[in-house]
Tab-separated table of C-alpha atoms in Angstrom:
chain	number	residue	atom	x	y	z
A	21	MET	CA	71.003	-15.944	-100.521
A	22	THR	CA	67.437	-14.694	-101.270
A	23	THR	CA	65.074	-14.529	-98.277
A	24	ILE	CA	61.656	-15.871	-98.940
A	25	ASP	CA	58.525	-14.086	-97.713
A	26	ILE	CA	57.159	-17.005	-95.602
A	27	ALA	CA	54.022	-15.117	-94.636
A	28	ARG	CA	53.089	-14.303	-98.329
A	29	ARG	CA	53.849	-17.990	-99.442
A	30	VAL	CA	51.618	-19.344	-96.572
A	31	HIS	CA	48.880	-16.911	-97.373
A	32	ASP	CA	48.850	-17.363	-101.137
A	33	HIS	CA	48.706	-21.175	-101.734
A	34	GLN	CA	47.174	-20.501	-105.287
A	35	TRP	CA	48.608	-23.264	-107.241
A	36	LYS	CA	47.079	-26.784	-107.196
A	37	LEU	CA	49.797	-28.465	-105.333
A	38	ASP	CA	52.289	-26.731	-103.103
A	39	PRO	CA	54.635	-29.829	-102.336
A	40	ILE	CA	55.849	-30.142	-98.982
A	41	VAL	CA	58.521	-32.814	-99.797
A	42	ARG	CA	60.363	-31.409	-102.670
A	43	SER	CA	63.175	-33.837	-102.978
A	44	LEU	CA	64.235	-37.321	-101.683
A	45	LEU	CA	67.226	-35.466	-100.190
A	46	ASP	CA	64.809	-33.728	-97.861
A	47	THR	CA	65.446	-36.293	-95.261
A	48	ASP	CA	67.862	-36.967	-92.493
A	49	PHE	CA	71.476	-37.947	-93.188
A	50	TYR	CA	71.425	-40.845	-90.864
A	51	LYS	CA	68.649	-42.413	-93.092
A	52	LEU	CA	71.077	-42.555	-96.063
A	53	LEU	CA	73.915	-43.996	-93.906
A	54	MET	CA	71.685	-46.587	-92.499
A	55	LEU	CA	70.145	-47.307	-95.865
A	56	GLN	CA	73.583	-48.118	-97.420
A	57	MET	CA	74.286	-50.723	-94.610
A	58	ILE	CA	70.698	-52.044	-94.824
A	59	TRP	CA	71.055	-52.499	-98.671
A	60	GLY	CA	74.408	-54.129	-98.132
A	61	LEU	CA	73.523	-56.577	-95.385
A	62	TYR	CA	69.666	-56.724	-94.958
A	63	ARG	CA	68.105	-56.154	-98.318
A	64	ASP	CA	65.992	-59.261	-98.086
A	65	VAL	CA	64.462	-58.188	-94.840
A	66	HIS	CA	60.822	-56.898	-95.060
A	67	THR	CA	59.591	-54.472	-92.408
A	68	THR	CA	56.511	-52.458	-91.417
A	69	PHE	CA	56.757	-48.859	-90.354
A	70	SER	CA	53.703	-47.433	-88.481
A	71	LEU	CA	52.600	-43.884	-87.494
A	72	ILE	CA	52.393	-43.433	-83.811
A	73	ASN	CA	50.742	-40.296	-82.161
A	74	ARG	CA	51.914	-40.073	-78.604
A	75	THR	CA	49.953	-36.976	-78.089
A	76	THR	CA	46.672	-38.827	-77.968
A	77	SER	CA	44.533	-35.838	-77.110
A	78	VAL	CA	45.184	-34.423	-80.537
A	79	LYS	CA	42.980	-36.289	-83.012
A	80	LEU	CA	45.008	-36.106	-86.307
A	81	ALA	CA	42.287	-37.401	-88.557
A	82	ASP	CA	40.054	-34.597	-87.399
A	83	THR	CA	42.804	-31.970	-88.008
A	84	ILE	CA	44.364	-33.076	-91.337
A	85	ASP	CA	42.329	-33.468	-94.562
A	86	MET	CA	42.745	-37.222	-95.720
A	87	GLU	CA	42.625	-36.373	-99.373
A	88	GLU	CA	45.220	-33.561	-98.998
A	89	LEU	CA	47.418	-36.086	-97.094
A	90	ARG	CA	47.087	-38.458	-99.944
A	91	ILE	CA	47.993	-35.987	-102.485
A	92	GLN	CA	51.183	-35.106	-100.560
A	93	LEU	CA	52.095	-38.777	-100.042
A	94	ASP	CA	51.512	-39.564	-103.644
A	95	HIS	CA	53.551	-36.679	-104.734
A	96	ALA	CA	56.429	-37.758	-102.638
A	97	ARG	CA	56.201	-41.132	-104.420
A	98	THR	CA	56.815	-39.466	-107.824
A	99	LEU	CA	60.172	-38.023	-106.675
A	100	ARG	CA	63.537	-39.430	-107.707
A	101	PHE	CA	67.053	-38.285	-106.929
A	102	SER	CA	68.171	-35.822	-109.445
A	103	LYS	CA	71.488	-35.803	-111.352
A	104	LYS	CA	72.752	-32.972	-109.327
A	105	GLU	CA	71.952	-34.623	-106.004
A	106	MET	CA	73.721	-37.899	-107.100
A	107	ILE	CA	76.809	-36.021	-108.164
A	108	TRP	CA	76.816	-34.206	-104.689
A	109	LEU	CA	76.380	-37.464	-102.786
A	110	ALA	CA	79.162	-39.141	-104.774
A	111	GLY	CA	81.574	-36.216	-104.741
A	112	ASN	CA	81.139	-34.622	-101.331
A	113	SER	CA	83.022	-35.547	-98.279
A	114	PHE	CA	81.227	-36.419	-95.079
A	115	TYR	CA	82.702	-36.559	-91.601
A	116	GLY	CA	86.067	-36.002	-93.157
A	117	ARG	CA	85.601	-39.042	-95.517
A	118	SER	CA	85.395	-38.860	-99.298
A	119	GLN	CA	83.250	-41.284	-101.353
A	120	ILE	CA	81.431	-42.552	-98.180
A	121	PHE	CA	78.759	-43.986	-100.414
A	122	GLU	CA	79.743	-46.951	-102.543
A	123	PRO	CA	79.232	-46.663	-106.404
A	124	GLU	CA	77.111	-49.776	-106.492
A	125	PHE	CA	74.808	-48.365	-103.794
A	126	LEU	CA	74.668	-45.008	-105.519
A	127	ALA	CA	73.592	-46.643	-108.823
A	128	TRP	CA	70.838	-48.412	-107.054
A	129	LEU	CA	69.779	-45.240	-105.175
A	130	ALA	CA	69.433	-43.355	-108.337
A	131	LYS	CA	66.457	-45.404	-109.269
A	132	PHE	CA	64.850	-45.281	-105.774
A	133	GLN	CA	61.159	-44.835	-105.389
A	134	LEU	CA	59.198	-44.591	-102.170
A	135	PRO	CA	56.804	-47.669	-101.882
A	136	GLU	CA	53.188	-47.698	-101.506
A	137	TYR	CA	51.323	-46.914	-98.215
A	138	GLU	CA	48.193	-47.831	-96.440
A	139	LEU	CA	46.076	-44.971	-94.976
A	140	SER	CA	42.851	-45.061	-92.975
A	141	LYS	CA	41.469	-43.599	-89.817
A	142	ARG	CA	40.317	-44.972	-86.442
A	143	ASP	CA	38.955	-43.262	-83.396
A	144	GLY	CA	39.977	-39.848	-84.731
A	145	GLN	CA	43.555	-40.876	-85.350
A	146	LEU	CA	45.345	-41.489	-88.568
A	147	VAL	CA	46.368	-45.059	-89.388
A	148	LEU	CA	49.410	-44.838	-91.757
A	149	GLU	CA	51.633	-47.857	-92.525
A	150	PHE	CA	54.366	-48.740	-94.862
A	151	HIS	CA	55.088	-52.408	-95.782
A	152	GLY	CA	57.916	-53.841	-97.947
A	153	PRO	CA	61.577	-54.333	-98.170
A	154	TRP	CA	63.399	-52.580	-95.281
A	155	THR	CA	65.557	-50.742	-97.938
A	156	HIS	CA	62.330	-49.007	-99.030
A	157	THR	CA	60.118	-48.625	-95.902
A	158	THR	CA	62.801	-46.994	-93.958
A	159	MET	CA	62.911	-44.029	-96.334
A	160	TRP	CA	59.212	-43.072	-95.586
A	161	GLU	CA	59.733	-42.221	-92.014
A	162	ILE	CA	61.253	-38.518	-92.413
A	163	PRO	CA	59.066	-37.404	-95.364
A	164	ALA	CA	55.870	-38.917	-93.849
A	165	LEU	CA	56.378	-37.065	-90.598
A	166	ALA	CA	57.421	-33.802	-92.300
A	167	ILE	CA	54.227	-34.078	-94.453
A	168	LEU	CA	51.930	-34.644	-91.543
A	169	ASN	CA	53.408	-31.788	-89.433
A	170	GLU	CA	53.234	-29.159	-92.214
A	171	LEU	CA	49.682	-30.184	-93.114
A	172	ARG	CA	48.842	-29.550	-89.468
A	173	SER	CA	50.610	-26.207	-89.594
A	174	ARG	CA	48.839	-25.279	-92.716
A	175	SER	CA	45.361	-26.267	-91.217
A	176	ALA	CA	46.215	-24.165	-88.079
A	177	THR	CA	47.166	-21.016	-90.155
A	178	LYS	CA	44.532	-21.401	-92.873
A	179	GLY	CA	42.112	-18.822	-91.500
A	180	LEU	CA	44.643	-16.091	-90.907
A	181	ASP	CA	44.810	-13.014	-93.132
A	182	ARG	CA	48.114	-11.825	-94.503
A	183	PHE	CA	48.574	-9.275	-91.726
A	184	ALA	CA	48.227	-11.887	-88.947
A	185	LEU	CA	50.597	-14.303	-90.737
A	186	ASP	CA	53.159	-11.422	-90.985
A	187	VAL	CA	52.851	-10.883	-87.168
A	188	LEU	CA	53.103	-14.503	-86.533
A	189	TYR	CA	56.278	-15.087	-88.383
A	190	ALA	CA	57.754	-11.836	-87.206
A	191	ARG	CA	57.286	-12.876	-83.646
A	192	ALA	CA	58.611	-16.366	-84.333
A	193	LYS	CA	61.703	-14.900	-85.987
A	194	ALA	CA	62.286	-12.674	-82.959
A	195	LYS	CA	61.824	-15.459	-80.511
A	196	MET	CA	64.276	-17.680	-82.488
A	197	TRP	CA	66.803	-14.967	-82.704
A	198	SER	CA	66.720	-14.417	-79.004
A	199	LYS	CA	67.668	-17.911	-78.577
A	200	VAL	CA	70.521	-17.523	-80.923
A	201	GLU	CA	71.703	-14.472	-78.855
A	202	ARG	CA	71.731	-16.492	-75.794
A	203	LEU	CA	73.489	-19.443	-77.079
A	204	ARG	CA	76.298	-17.657	-78.791
A	205	GLU	CA	77.452	-16.511	-75.338
A	206	LEU	CA	78.563	-20.192	-74.826
A	207	PRO	CA	82.226	-20.549	-75.773
A	208	ASP	CA	83.135	-23.462	-77.869
A	209	LEU	CA	79.450	-24.464	-78.316
A	210	ARG	CA	78.842	-27.136	-80.963
A	211	ILE	CA	75.154	-27.310	-82.149
A	212	SER	CA	73.298	-28.635	-85.193
A	213	ASP	CA	69.836	-28.697	-86.569
A	214	PHE	CA	67.956	-31.965	-85.954
A	215	GLY	CA	64.505	-30.621	-86.739
A	216	THR	CA	63.337	-32.168	-89.986
A	217	ARG	CA	60.830	-34.699	-88.667
A	218	ARG	CA	58.588	-32.350	-86.775
A	219	ARG	CA	59.248	-28.911	-88.308
A	220	HIS	CA	56.585	-26.292	-88.777
A	221	SER	CA	57.334	-26.319	-92.551
A	222	PHE	CA	60.250	-26.758	-94.929
A	223	LEU	CA	60.483	-22.851	-95.481
A	224	TRP	CA	60.572	-22.394	-91.791
A	225	GLN	CA	63.369	-24.901	-91.148
A	226	ARG	CA	65.395	-23.442	-93.906
A	227	TRP	CA	65.083	-20.042	-92.261
A	228	CYS	CA	65.972	-21.393	-88.890
A	229	VAL	CA	69.112	-23.055	-90.480
A	230	GLU	CA	70.134	-19.730	-92.226
A	231	ALA	CA	69.646	-17.922	-88.792
A	232	LEU	CA	71.872	-20.441	-86.934
A	233	LYS	CA	74.440	-20.085	-89.592
A	234	GLU	CA	74.388	-16.395	-89.625
A	235	GLY	CA	74.055	-15.946	-85.719
A	236	LEU	CA	76.415	-18.735	-84.349
A	237	GLY	CA	78.988	-18.929	-87.079
A	238	SER	CA	81.510	-21.723	-86.463
A	239	ALA	CA	79.442	-22.996	-83.396
A	240	PHE	CA	76.809	-24.220	-85.800
A	241	ASN	CA	78.237	-27.239	-87.274
A	242	GLY	CA	75.651	-28.470	-89.554
A	243	THR	CA	72.217	-29.926	-90.283
A	244	SER	CA	70.769	-33.403	-90.385
A	245	ASN	CA	68.650	-32.319	-93.397
A	246	VAL	CA	70.644	-33.481	-96.529
A	247	LEU	CA	68.846	-31.224	-98.897
A	248	LEU	CA	69.481	-28.097	-96.624
A	249	ALA	CA	73.085	-29.152	-96.149
A	250	MET	CA	73.633	-29.247	-99.989
A	251	ASP	CA	71.806	-26.002	-100.608
A	252	THR	CA	73.426	-24.043	-97.782
A	253	ASP	CA	77.011	-25.555	-97.937
A	254	LEU	CA	76.793	-26.945	-94.448
A	255	GLU	CA	77.847	-30.313	-93.020
A	256	ALA	CA	75.319	-33.124	-93.319
A	257	LEU	CA	75.192	-34.700	-89.817
A	258	GLY	CA	73.671	-37.965	-88.421
A	259	THR	CA	74.717	-41.643	-87.632
A	260	ASN	CA	72.170	-44.217	-86.653
A	261	ALA	CA	68.736	-44.798	-85.158
A	262	HIS	CA	66.841	-47.243	-82.943
A	263	GLU	CA	65.393	-49.177	-85.874
A	264	LEU	CA	68.709	-50.971	-86.370
A	265	PRO	CA	68.803	-52.870	-83.145
A	266	MET	CA	64.933	-53.147	-83.025
A	267	VAL	CA	65.009	-55.039	-86.398
A	268	LEU	CA	67.941	-57.243	-85.404
A	269	ALA	CA	66.226	-57.987	-82.292
A	270	ALA	CA	63.082	-58.979	-84.032
A	271	LEU	CA	64.948	-61.279	-86.370
A	272	SER	CA	66.611	-63.107	-83.554
A	273	LYS	CA	66.093	-66.897	-83.191
A	274	ASN	CA	66.399	-66.948	-79.437
A	275	ASP	CA	66.839	-64.736	-76.319
A	276	GLU	CA	70.607	-64.861	-76.503
A	277	GLU	CA	70.556	-63.267	-79.975
A	278	ILE	CA	68.003	-60.716	-78.867
A	279	LEU	CA	70.458	-59.600	-75.998
A	280	SER	CA	73.321	-59.490	-78.423
A	281	ALA	CA	71.413	-57.498	-81.071
A	282	PRO	CA	72.565	-53.975	-79.905
A	283	TYR	CA	76.206	-55.026	-80.278
A	284	ARG	CA	75.838	-56.894	-83.462
A	285	VAL	CA	74.494	-53.743	-85.009
A	286	LEU	CA	77.490	-51.821	-83.882
A	287	GLN	CA	79.827	-54.478	-85.442
A	288	ASP	CA	77.916	-54.110	-88.678
A	289	TRP	CA	78.091	-50.324	-88.485
A	290	ASN	CA	81.929	-50.536	-87.997
A	291	ARG	CA	82.195	-52.574	-91.028
A	292	TYR	CA	80.797	-49.565	-93.065
A	293	TYR	CA	81.850	-46.499	-91.017
A	294	GLY	CA	84.452	-45.404	-88.595
A	295	GLY	CA	85.962	-42.297	-86.834
A	296	ASN	CA	83.484	-39.721	-85.847
A	297	LEU	CA	80.583	-41.878	-87.069
A	298	LEU	CA	81.232	-44.319	-84.336
A	299	ILE	CA	78.492	-42.838	-82.093
A	300	VAL	CA	76.538	-45.276	-79.819
A	301	LEU	CA	72.765	-44.941	-79.415
A	302	PRO	CA	72.363	-46.917	-76.213
A	303	ASP	CA	68.714	-46.696	-75.160
A	304	ALA	CA	66.717	-48.832	-77.614
A	305	PHE	CA	66.296	-51.478	-74.838
A	306	GLY	CA	67.506	-49.226	-71.993
A	307	THR	CA	70.767	-47.657	-71.353
A	308	ASP	CA	71.468	-49.495	-68.165
A	309	ALA	CA	71.140	-52.769	-69.806
A	310	PHE	CA	73.249	-51.709	-72.662
A	311	LEU	CA	76.084	-50.494	-70.448
A	312	ARG	CA	75.937	-53.571	-68.250
A	313	ASN	CA	76.342	-56.003	-71.025
A	314	ALA	CA	78.481	-53.978	-73.515
A	315	PRO	CA	81.783	-55.571	-74.726
A	316	ASP	CA	84.946	-53.565	-73.726
A	317	TRP	CA	85.386	-52.472	-77.359
A	318	VAL	CA	82.403	-50.340	-77.257
A	319	ALA	CA	84.419	-47.944	-74.740
A	320	ASP	CA	86.852	-47.309	-77.775
A	321	TRP	CA	84.100	-45.649	-79.877
A	322	THR	CA	83.968	-41.926	-80.367
A	323	GLY	CA	80.914	-41.213	-78.212
A	324	PHE	CA	77.349	-41.688	-77.128
A	325	ARG	CA	74.006	-40.041	-78.053
A	326	PRO	CA	71.619	-40.501	-75.013
A	327	ASP	CA	68.126	-40.062	-76.549
A	328	SER	CA	65.501	-40.657	-73.961
A	329	ALA	CA	67.103	-40.063	-70.429
A	330	PRO	CA	67.319	-36.515	-68.954
A	331	PRO	CA	70.538	-35.009	-70.247
A	332	VAL	CA	72.357	-34.770	-66.938
A	333	GLU	CA	71.404	-38.196	-65.628
A	334	GLY	CA	72.125	-39.733	-68.882
A	335	GLY	CA	75.335	-38.084	-69.289
A	336	GLU	CA	76.461	-38.902	-65.947
A	337	LYS	CA	75.636	-42.430	-66.374
A	338	ILE	CA	77.783	-42.697	-69.552
A	339	ILE	CA	80.773	-40.801	-67.968
A	340	ARG	CA	80.779	-43.262	-64.978
A	341	TRP	CA	80.799	-46.084	-67.462
A	342	TRP	CA	83.752	-44.634	-69.487
A	343	LYS	CA	85.674	-44.228	-66.330
A	344	SER	CA	85.045	-47.755	-65.150
A	345	LYS	CA	86.587	-48.713	-68.565
A	346	GLY	CA	89.633	-46.682	-67.980
A	347	LYS	CA	88.711	-43.977	-70.434
A	348	ASP	CA	89.036	-40.322	-69.974
A	349	PRO	CA	85.650	-38.718	-70.714
A	350	ARG	CA	87.402	-35.535	-71.870
A	351	ASP	CA	88.489	-37.517	-74.994
A	352	LYS	CA	84.905	-38.723	-75.614
A	353	LEU	CA	81.806	-37.069	-77.084
A	354	ILE	CA	78.302	-36.997	-75.954
A	355	VAL	CA	75.680	-35.828	-78.424
A	356	PHE	CA	72.516	-34.477	-76.513
A	357	SER	CA	69.371	-34.536	-78.671
A	358	ASP	CA	66.233	-35.431	-76.787
A	359	GLY	CA	63.678	-32.579	-76.633
A	360	LEU	CA	66.276	-29.848	-76.267
A	361	ASP	CA	65.359	-26.184	-75.833
A	362	ALA	CA	67.568	-23.133	-74.977
A	363	ASP	CA	67.368	-23.669	-71.344
A	364	THR	CA	68.273	-27.367	-71.534
A	365	ILE	CA	71.158	-26.645	-73.837
A	366	GLU	CA	72.604	-23.962	-71.574
A	367	ASN	CA	72.091	-26.026	-68.309
A	368	THR	CA	73.679	-29.050	-69.861
A	369	TYR	CA	76.547	-27.166	-71.420
A	370	HIS	CA	77.415	-25.569	-68.059
A	371	TYR	CA	77.008	-28.845	-66.173
A	372	PHE	CA	79.346	-30.858	-68.281
A	373	LYS	CA	81.902	-28.097	-69.464
A	374	ASP	CA	85.414	-29.300	-69.163
A	375	ASN	CA	84.252	-32.848	-68.273
A	376	VAL	CA	83.377	-34.149	-71.688
A	377	ARG	CA	83.201	-32.991	-75.260
A	378	MET	CA	79.692	-32.037	-76.239
A	379	SER	CA	77.450	-31.505	-79.152
A	380	PHE	CA	73.787	-30.705	-79.244
A	381	GLY	CA	71.299	-31.694	-81.792
A	382	TRP	CA	68.417	-29.295	-81.650
A	383	GLY	CA	65.159	-30.606	-83.063
A	384	THR	CA	61.463	-29.746	-82.616
A	385	ASN	CA	62.029	-26.863	-80.296
A	386	LEU	CA	64.137	-25.224	-82.973
A	387	THR	CA	61.994	-25.742	-86.058
A	388	ASN	CA	58.574	-25.771	-84.456
A	389	ASP	CA	58.413	-23.327	-81.623
A	390	PHE	CA	55.592	-20.947	-82.151
A	391	ALA	CA	54.219	-20.757	-78.565
A	392	GLY	CA	53.063	-17.263	-77.795
A	393	CYS	CA	53.636	-16.110	-81.396
A	394	ALA	CA	50.159	-16.195	-82.917
A	395	PRO	CA	47.936	-12.967	-82.749
A	396	ASN	CA	45.186	-15.182	-81.602
A	397	LYS	CA	45.530	-18.405	-79.630
A	398	ILE	CA	45.970	-21.229	-82.173
A	399	ILE	CA	46.068	-24.788	-80.573
A	400	GLY	CA	47.223	-26.388	-83.862
A	401	LEU	CA	50.509	-24.487	-83.792
A	402	LYS	CA	51.648	-26.409	-80.591
A	403	PRO	CA	53.985	-29.252	-81.643
A	404	ILE	CA	52.953	-32.904	-80.753
A	405	SER	CA	55.023	-35.865	-80.333
A	406	VAL	CA	54.340	-37.989	-83.411
A	407	VAL	CA	56.779	-40.721	-84.744
A	408	CYS	CA	57.084	-43.329	-87.451
A	409	LYS	CA	58.673	-46.509	-85.893
A	410	VAL	CA	59.466	-49.926	-87.167
A	411	THR	CA	56.834	-52.251	-85.826
A	412	ALA	CA	57.575	-55.550	-87.596
A	413	ALA	CA	60.441	-57.333	-89.297
A	414	ASN	CA	59.738	-60.436	-91.339
A	415	GLY	CA	56.394	-60.669	-89.721
A	416	ARG	CA	57.882	-60.595	-86.147
A	417	PRO	CA	57.078	-57.768	-83.753
A	418	ALA	CA	59.656	-54.993	-83.324
A	419	VAL	CA	59.757	-53.037	-80.053
A	420	LYS	CA	61.629	-50.294	-78.388
A	421	LEU	CA	61.856	-50.042	-74.687
A	422	SER	CA	63.563	-46.712	-74.160
A	423	ASP	CA	64.853	-45.114	-70.877
A	424	ASN	CA	61.465	-43.446	-70.753
A	425	PRO	CA	58.539	-45.934	-70.692
A	426	ASN	CA	56.282	-43.307	-72.292
A	427	LYS	CA	58.458	-43.661	-75.446
A	428	ALA	CA	58.125	-47.342	-75.691
A	429	THR	CA	56.670	-48.804	-78.900
A	430	GLY	CA	55.493	-52.228	-80.009
A	431	ASP	CA	52.849	-54.861	-78.775
A	432	GLN	CA	52.508	-55.260	-75.097
A	433	GLU	CA	53.432	-58.920	-74.942
A	434	THR	CA	56.723	-58.545	-76.753
A	435	ILE	CA	57.586	-55.462	-74.520
A	436	GLU	CA	57.020	-57.573	-71.398
A	437	HIS	CA	59.231	-60.335	-72.777
A	438	TYR	CA	62.070	-57.823	-73.636
A	439	LEU	CA	61.713	-56.334	-70.201
A	440	LYS	CA	62.393	-59.700	-68.597
A	441	LEU	CA	65.464	-60.088	-70.798
A	442	PHE	CA	66.976	-56.603	-70.472
A	443	GLY	CA	65.572	-55.536	-67.040
A	444	SER	CA	63.812	-52.284	-66.211
A	445	GLU	CA	66.731	-50.598	-64.259
A	446	GLY	CA	67.056	-46.890	-65.123
A	447	ARG	CA	63.768	-46.460	-66.913
A	448	GLU	CA	61.817	-43.731	-65.505
A	449	LYS	CA	58.546	-42.120	-66.852
A	450	GLN	CA	58.640	-38.633	-68.084
A	451	ASP	CA	56.251	-36.534	-70.042
A	452	VAL	CA	56.833	-36.663	-73.669
A	453	VAL	CA	56.047	-33.202	-75.097
A	454	VAL	CA	57.945	-33.269	-78.494
């Protein structure tokens, strides 16, 4: 595999458009899995996705050039799935299953185009929204975030000369490799790349994926990025996201339907997928509430992905619940994925070793960790917590409560109503860094 000189590519930028998103496959695998289910069951639902910058101290509209952002977003709208990509999706096996995507869905996908967007700025922040059928708006989340984060990286490194860039990436590579050396000391580690949304750049994510593949061998079990999975012969990994219960709850006709939304989503998911894809994401409206009201059949699923509680606390809570249902946690899987770094992975691994099967989805601190690497202090290289969340479904507000109130999204009135329904047990404020 040819290694690209990232420093030279960043320094040159001599062509009119250096596209950030090069393919519609440059997205997370869970988006395609969810999209097939949405297309099959909810294609008449209209949604709004909105950019939310949790790091309010960073004024994105003052950092990112609006015209450059429009050019990149417009370019993404010109993309279509290529013939090669469609053949790979149709013929490849995922999670041990062949033909996971239905022929009718793939025929529809072959003509897919990202919908229009609305972009403005307010009080130094970008206002970016996507309106339209859920089948289309959902696919903007990952490329929009990748574009924003890479434009921010480009802005931060724009004034550096070739030598300074060379030093920057050399230090970042050394820092990344030191993490690999630490992690490969953990026997039976299972770790994957979850870093597309807030990556420093596409080229840097590819380098990180290649480094993990080389340095960790079989311990590196794949990437959530579908394009990189195809290009590097890795497993494409991912299951589902918070938007599913958020939308179903927003569409509910009464409080009883809102409370049942997280479990109706799982029933829908089970109609399409099974086996290792049966991973529960419990925290959309709080993990405590989810476990308290969960039907017994949820305990038969493969595992859980706690996404907003501290790893040890979240993992312990799930293990206690499994035991209360008569399940042996050693037969189950916990996928840890929230803000992981090398220290968190090591500590969590040692804490739960021999008690439960574990996998780690490594995100922002894998693909966007340049702290201490720049020859001069560059604030713009520090990653921020920016997300793109569903905020409305068929005109009704969609909210996420989360185990961490600082990650809650939605209008305050609806959040308060949901808190009355689901309760606030187990929700604890934590700083959101990435």
